[in-house]
CSV table of C-alpha atoms and ligand atoms in Angstrom, one decimal:
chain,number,residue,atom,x,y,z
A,278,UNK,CA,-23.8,12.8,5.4
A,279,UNK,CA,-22.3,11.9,2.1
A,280,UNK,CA,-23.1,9.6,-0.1
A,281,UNK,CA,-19.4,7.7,-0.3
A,282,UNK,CA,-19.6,7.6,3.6
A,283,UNK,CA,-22.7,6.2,4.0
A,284,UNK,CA,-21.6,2.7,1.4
A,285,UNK,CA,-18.6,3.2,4.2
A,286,UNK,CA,-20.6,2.9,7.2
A,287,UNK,CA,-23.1,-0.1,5.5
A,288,UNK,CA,-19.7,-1.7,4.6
A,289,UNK,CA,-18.7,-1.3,8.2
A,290,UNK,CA,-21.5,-2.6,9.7
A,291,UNK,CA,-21.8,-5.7,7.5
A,292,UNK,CA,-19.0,-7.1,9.3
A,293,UNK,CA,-19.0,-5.2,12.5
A,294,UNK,CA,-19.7,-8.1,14.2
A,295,UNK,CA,-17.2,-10.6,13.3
A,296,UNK,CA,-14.3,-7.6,13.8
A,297,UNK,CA,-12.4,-9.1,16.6
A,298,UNK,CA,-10.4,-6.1,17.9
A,299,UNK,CA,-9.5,-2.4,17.7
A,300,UNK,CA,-6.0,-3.0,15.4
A,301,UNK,CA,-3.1,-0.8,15.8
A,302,UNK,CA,-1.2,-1.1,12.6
A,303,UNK,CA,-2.9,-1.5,8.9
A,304,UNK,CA,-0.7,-3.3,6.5
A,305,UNK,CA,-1.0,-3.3,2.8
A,306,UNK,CA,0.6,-6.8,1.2
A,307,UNK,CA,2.0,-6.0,-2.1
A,308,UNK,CA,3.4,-8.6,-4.6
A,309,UNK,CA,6.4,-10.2,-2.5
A,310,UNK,CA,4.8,-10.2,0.9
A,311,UNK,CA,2.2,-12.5,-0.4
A,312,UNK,CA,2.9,-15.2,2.4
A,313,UNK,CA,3.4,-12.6,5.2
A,314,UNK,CA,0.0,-13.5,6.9
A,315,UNK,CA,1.7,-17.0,7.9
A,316,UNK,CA,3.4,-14.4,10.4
A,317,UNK,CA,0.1,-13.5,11.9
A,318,UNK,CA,-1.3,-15.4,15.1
A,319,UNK,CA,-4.6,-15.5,16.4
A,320,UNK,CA,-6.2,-15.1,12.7
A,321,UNK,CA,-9.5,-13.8,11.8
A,322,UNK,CA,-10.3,-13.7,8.1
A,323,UNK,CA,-13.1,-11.4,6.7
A,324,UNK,CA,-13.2,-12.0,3.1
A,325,UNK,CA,-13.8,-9.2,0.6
A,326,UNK,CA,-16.8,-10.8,-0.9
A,327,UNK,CA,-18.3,-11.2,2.5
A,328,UNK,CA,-18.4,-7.0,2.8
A,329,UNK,CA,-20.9,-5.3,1.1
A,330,UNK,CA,-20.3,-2.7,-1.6
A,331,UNK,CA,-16.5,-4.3,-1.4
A,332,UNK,CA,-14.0,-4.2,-4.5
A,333,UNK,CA,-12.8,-7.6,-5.6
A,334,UNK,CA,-9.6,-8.1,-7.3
A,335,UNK,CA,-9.7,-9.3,-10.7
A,336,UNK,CA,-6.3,-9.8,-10.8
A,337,UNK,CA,-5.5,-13.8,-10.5
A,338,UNK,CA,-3.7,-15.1,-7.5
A,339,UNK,CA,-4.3,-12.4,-5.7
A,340,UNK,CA,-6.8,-13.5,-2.6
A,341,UNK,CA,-9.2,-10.8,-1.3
A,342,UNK,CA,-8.9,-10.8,2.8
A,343,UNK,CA,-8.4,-8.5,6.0
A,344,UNK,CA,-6.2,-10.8,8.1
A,345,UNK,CA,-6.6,-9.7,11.9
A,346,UNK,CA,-4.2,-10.9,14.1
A,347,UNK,CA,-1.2,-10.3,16.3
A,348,UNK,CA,2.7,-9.8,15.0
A,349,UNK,CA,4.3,-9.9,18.4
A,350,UNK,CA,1.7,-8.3,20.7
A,351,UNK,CA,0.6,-5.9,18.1
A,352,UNK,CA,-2.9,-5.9,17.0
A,353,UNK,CA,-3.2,-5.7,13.3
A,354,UNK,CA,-5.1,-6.3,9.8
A,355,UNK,CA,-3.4,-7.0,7.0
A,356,UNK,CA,-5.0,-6.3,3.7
A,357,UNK,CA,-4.3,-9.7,1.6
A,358,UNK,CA,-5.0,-8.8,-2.1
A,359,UNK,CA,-5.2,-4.8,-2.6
A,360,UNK,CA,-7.5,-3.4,-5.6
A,361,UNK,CA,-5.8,-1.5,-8.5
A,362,UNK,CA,-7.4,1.7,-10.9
A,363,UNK,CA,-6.7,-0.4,-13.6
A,364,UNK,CA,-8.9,-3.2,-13.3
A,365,UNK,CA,-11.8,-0.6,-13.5
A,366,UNK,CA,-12.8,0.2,-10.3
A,367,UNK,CA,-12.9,3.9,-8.8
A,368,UNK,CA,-10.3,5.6,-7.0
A,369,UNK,CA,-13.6,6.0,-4.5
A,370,UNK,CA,-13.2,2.0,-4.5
A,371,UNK,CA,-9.3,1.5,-4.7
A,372,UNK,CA,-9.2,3.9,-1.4
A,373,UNK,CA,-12.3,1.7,0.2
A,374,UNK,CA,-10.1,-0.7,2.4
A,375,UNK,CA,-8.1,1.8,3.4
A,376,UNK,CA,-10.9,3.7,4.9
A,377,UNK,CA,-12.3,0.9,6.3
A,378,UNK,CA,-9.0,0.0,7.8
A,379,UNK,CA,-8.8,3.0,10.2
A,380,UNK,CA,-13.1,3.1,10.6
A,381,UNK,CA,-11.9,-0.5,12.2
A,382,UNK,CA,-8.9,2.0,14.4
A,383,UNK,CA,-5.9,1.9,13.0
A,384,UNK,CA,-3.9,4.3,13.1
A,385,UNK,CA,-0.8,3.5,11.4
A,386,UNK,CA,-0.6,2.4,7.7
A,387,UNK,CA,2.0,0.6,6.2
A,388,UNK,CA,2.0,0.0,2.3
A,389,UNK,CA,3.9,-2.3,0.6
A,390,UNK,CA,4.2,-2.9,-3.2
A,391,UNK,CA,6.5,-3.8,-6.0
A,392,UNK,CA,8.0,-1.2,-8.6
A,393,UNK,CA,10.3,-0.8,-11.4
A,394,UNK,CA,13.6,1.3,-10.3
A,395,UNK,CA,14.2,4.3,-12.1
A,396,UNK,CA,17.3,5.0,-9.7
A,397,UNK,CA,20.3,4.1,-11.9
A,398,UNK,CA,22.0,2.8,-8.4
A,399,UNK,CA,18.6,0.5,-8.1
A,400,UNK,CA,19.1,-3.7,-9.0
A,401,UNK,CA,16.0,-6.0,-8.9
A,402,UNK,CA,15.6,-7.4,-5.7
A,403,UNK,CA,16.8,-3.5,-3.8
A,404,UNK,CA,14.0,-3.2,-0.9
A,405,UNK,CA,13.5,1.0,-1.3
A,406,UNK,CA,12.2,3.3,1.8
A,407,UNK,CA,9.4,5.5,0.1
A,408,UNK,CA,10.3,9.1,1.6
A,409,UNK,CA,8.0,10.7,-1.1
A,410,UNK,CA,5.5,10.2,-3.9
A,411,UNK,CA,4.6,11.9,-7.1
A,412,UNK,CA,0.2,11.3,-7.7
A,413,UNK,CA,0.6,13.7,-10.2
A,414,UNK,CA,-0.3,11.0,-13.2
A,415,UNK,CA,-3.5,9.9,-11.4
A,416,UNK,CA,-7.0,10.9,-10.5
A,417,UNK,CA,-6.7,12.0,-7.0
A,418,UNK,CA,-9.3,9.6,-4.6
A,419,UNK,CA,-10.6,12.6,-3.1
A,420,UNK,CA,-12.2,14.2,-5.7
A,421,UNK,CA,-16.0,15.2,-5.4
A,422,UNK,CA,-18.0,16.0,-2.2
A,423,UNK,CA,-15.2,16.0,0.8
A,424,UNK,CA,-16.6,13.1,3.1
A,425,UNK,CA,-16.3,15.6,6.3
A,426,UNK,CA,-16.4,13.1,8.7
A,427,UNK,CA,-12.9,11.4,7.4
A,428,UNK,CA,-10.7,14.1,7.0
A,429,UNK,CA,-10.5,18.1,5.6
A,430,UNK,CA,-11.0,19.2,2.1
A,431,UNK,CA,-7.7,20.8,0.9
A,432,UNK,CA,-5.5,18.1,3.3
A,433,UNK,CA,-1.4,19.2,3.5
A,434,UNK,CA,0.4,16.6,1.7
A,435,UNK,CA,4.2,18.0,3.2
A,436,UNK,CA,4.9,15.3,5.1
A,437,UNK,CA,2.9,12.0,3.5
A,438,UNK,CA,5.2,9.5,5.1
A,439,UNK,CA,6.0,9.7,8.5
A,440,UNK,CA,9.3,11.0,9.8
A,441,UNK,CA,9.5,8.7,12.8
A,442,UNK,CA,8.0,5.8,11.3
A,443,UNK,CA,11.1,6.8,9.0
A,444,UNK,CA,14.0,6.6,11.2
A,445,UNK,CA,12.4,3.2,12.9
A,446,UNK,CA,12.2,1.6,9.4
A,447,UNK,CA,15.9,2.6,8.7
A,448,UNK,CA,17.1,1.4,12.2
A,449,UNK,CA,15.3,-1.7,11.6
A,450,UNK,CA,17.0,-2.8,8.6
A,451,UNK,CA,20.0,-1.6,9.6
A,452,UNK,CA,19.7,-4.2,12.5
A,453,UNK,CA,18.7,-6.7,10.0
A,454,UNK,CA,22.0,-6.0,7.8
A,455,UNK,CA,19.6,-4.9,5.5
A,456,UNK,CA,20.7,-2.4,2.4
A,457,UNK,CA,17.3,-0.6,2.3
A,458,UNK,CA,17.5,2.1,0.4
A,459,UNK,CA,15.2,5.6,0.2
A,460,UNK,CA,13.2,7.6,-2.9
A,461,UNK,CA,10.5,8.8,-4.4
A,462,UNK,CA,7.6,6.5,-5.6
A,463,UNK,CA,5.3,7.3,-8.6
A,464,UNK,CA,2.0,5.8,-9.3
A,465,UNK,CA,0.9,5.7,-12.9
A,466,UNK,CA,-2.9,4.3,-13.9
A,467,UNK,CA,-1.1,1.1,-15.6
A,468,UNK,CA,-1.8,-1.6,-16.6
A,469,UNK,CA,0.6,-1.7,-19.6
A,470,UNK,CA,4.2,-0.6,-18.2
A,471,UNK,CA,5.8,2.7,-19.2
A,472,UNK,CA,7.9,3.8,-22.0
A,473,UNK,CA,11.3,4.2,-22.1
A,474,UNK,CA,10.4,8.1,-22.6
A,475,UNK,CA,8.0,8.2,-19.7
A,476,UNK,CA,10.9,6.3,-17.6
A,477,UNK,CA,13.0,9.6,-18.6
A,478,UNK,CA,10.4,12.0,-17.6
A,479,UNK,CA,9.4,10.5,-14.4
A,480,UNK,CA,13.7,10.4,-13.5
A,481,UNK,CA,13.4,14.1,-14.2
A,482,UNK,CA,10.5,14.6,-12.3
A,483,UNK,CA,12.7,13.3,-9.4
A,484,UNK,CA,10.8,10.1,-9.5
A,485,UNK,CA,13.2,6.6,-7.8
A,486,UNK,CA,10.2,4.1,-8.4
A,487,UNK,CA,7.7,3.5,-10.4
A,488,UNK,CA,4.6,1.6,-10.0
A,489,UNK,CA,0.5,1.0,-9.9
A,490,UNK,CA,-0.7,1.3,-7.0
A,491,UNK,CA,0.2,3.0,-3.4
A,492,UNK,CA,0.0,6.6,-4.1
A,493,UNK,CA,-4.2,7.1,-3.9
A,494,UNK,CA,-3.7,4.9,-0.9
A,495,UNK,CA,-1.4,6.8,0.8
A,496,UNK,CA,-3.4,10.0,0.2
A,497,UNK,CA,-6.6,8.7,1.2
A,498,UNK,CA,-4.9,7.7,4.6
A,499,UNK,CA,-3.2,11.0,5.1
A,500,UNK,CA,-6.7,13.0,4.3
A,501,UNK,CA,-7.7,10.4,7.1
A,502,UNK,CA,-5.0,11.4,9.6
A,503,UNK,CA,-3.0,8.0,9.3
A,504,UNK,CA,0.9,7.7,9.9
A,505,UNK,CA,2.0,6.0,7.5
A,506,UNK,CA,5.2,4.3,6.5
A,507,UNK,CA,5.9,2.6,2.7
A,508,UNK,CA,8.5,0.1,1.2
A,509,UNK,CA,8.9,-1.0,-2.8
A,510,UNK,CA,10.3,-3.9,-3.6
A,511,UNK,CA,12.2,-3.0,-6.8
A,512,UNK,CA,11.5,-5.8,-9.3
A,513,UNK,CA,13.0,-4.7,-12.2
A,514,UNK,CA,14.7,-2.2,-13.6
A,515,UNK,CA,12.3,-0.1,-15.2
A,516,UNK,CA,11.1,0.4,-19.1
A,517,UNK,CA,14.3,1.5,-21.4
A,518,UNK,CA,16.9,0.8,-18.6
A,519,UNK,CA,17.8,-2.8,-19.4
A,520,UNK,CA,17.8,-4.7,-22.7
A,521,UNK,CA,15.2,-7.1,-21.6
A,522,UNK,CA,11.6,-5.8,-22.4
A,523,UNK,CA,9.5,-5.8,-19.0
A,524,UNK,CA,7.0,-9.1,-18.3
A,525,UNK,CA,5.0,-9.9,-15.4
A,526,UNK,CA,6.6,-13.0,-14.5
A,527,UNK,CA,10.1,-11.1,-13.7
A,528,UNK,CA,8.1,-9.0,-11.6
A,529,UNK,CA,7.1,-11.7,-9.7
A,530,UNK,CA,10.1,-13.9,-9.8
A,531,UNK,CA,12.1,-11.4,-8.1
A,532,UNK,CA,9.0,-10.5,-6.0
A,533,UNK,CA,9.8,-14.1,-4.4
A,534,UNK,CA,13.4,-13.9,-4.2
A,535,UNK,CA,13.3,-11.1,-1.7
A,536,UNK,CA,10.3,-12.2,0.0
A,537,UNK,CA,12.1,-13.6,3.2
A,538,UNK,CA,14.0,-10.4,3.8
A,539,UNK,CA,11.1,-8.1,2.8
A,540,UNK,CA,9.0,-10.4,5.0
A,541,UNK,CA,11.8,-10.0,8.2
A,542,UNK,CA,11.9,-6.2,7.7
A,543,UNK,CA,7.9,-5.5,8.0
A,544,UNK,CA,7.6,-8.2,10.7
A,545,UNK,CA,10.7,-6.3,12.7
A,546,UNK,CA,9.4,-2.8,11.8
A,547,UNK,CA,5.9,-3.7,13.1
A,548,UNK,CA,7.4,-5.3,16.4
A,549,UNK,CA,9.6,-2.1,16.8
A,550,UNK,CA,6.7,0.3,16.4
B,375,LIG,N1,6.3,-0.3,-13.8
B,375,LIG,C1,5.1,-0.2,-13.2
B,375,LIG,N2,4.7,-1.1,-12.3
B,375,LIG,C2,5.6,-2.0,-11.9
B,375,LIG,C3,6.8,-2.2,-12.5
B,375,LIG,C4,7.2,-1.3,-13.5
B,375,LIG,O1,8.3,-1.4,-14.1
B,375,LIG,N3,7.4,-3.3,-11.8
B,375,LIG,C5,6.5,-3.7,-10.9
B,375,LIG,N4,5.4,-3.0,-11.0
């Protein structure tokens, strides 16, 4: 057995008992779907710290804790404070949750985040589909030894975000009069935001949205076998496209605005699936 699923299995079995179900559905709360685990009944928190060899975010505000609980009558956990690259910790680590998530039986992951829009038709507060991602500008989380046991070493990456889960995200919103709108997502390392010429580059590349996190996720989950479905929410227009330069506090401030509709759309989706 490797290494890096061994910590998985001790991490596992740290909190094996206290896991009160099999969950369906992961979920990944971004920035703007900070008070989505009000949503959730029957709670059972497992914080971070309690997990052993777990990453804890660094970041402030954000809380570290697998919600289970039921949306509906699906069984899910919700991540509640996600790990970034950029606060020093490993892809290895970043990716941890996630493959802890579907050890725990999930087999569906949804990711949420918040981005900057590189799509000139993009305004802050525009909820955006993820159809694709560029990892390109990252270390991929599976380099090194292949852990076997979670997925193959050369995985196919054609079809990273689930056609069905697709269509049943777009009907969704559509029933919820919801404009969502579809792209391509890039994750760069961060923290400091891009330059206007990287913003350029990354349009050319193709690239709708641009942010810090997801990608490794999403890559880790598909190695895994997961479905898995994504949605930005587009803060702000990204570096060079508006006359404002970018802050944290916009980020967030539009995070908030859009939070009940971004909120209405994962909680319908997950009902749906
Ligand atoms: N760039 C990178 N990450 C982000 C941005 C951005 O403009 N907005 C929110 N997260």
């Amino acid at each position: 057995m490797s290494r890096l699923y061994d910590e998985l299995i001790e991490a596992y079995d740290s909190i094996k008992s206290r896991i009160p179900f099999e969950p369906e559905i992961a979920l990944v709360l971004g920035s703007g779907l900070g008070d989505f685990a009000n949503n959730i009944t029957n709670q059972v928190l497992i914080p971070y710290e309690d997990i052993k060899g777990f990453p804890i975010s660094t970041v402030s505000g954000h809380a570290g804790t697998f919600v289970f609980g039921l949306i509906g009558d699906k069984k899910i956990v919700a991540m509640q404070g996600r790990v970034h690259h950029y606060e020093g910790y490993s892809m290895h680590k970043v990716v941890m949750p996630i493959r802890l998530m579907k050890l725990f039986g999930a087999k569906k992951l949804i990711l949420t985040n918040a981005a900057g829009g590189i799509n000139e038709s993009f305004k802050p507060g525009t909820l955006m589909m993820i159809t694709d991602q560029i990892t390109s500008f990252v270390d991929s989380p599976l380099i090194g030894e292949n852990v076997e046991e979670l997925g193959t070493r050369f995985p196919d990456m054609s079809n990273v975000y689930d056609v069905e889960l697709q269509a049943l995200m777009r009907k969704t919103a559509s029933s919820l009069d919801i404009d969502l709108k579809e792209g391509v997502y890039l994750q760069t390392t961060g923290p400091s935001y891009e330059t206007p010429a990287e913003i350029k580059m990354f349009r050319g590349f193709g690239a709708d949205a641009v942010g810090m996190s997801t990608t490794c996720e999403a890559m880790a989950a598909k190695h895994m076998g997961m479905s898995i479905a994504g949605v930005s929410c587009i803060t702000n227009l990204a570096a060079g496209m508006s006359s404002t330069p970018l802050n944290h506090m916009e980020v967030k401030e539009t995070a908030n605005r859009v939070a009940k509709q971004f909120e209405a759309l994962i909680k319908n989706f997950i009902l749906a699936i």
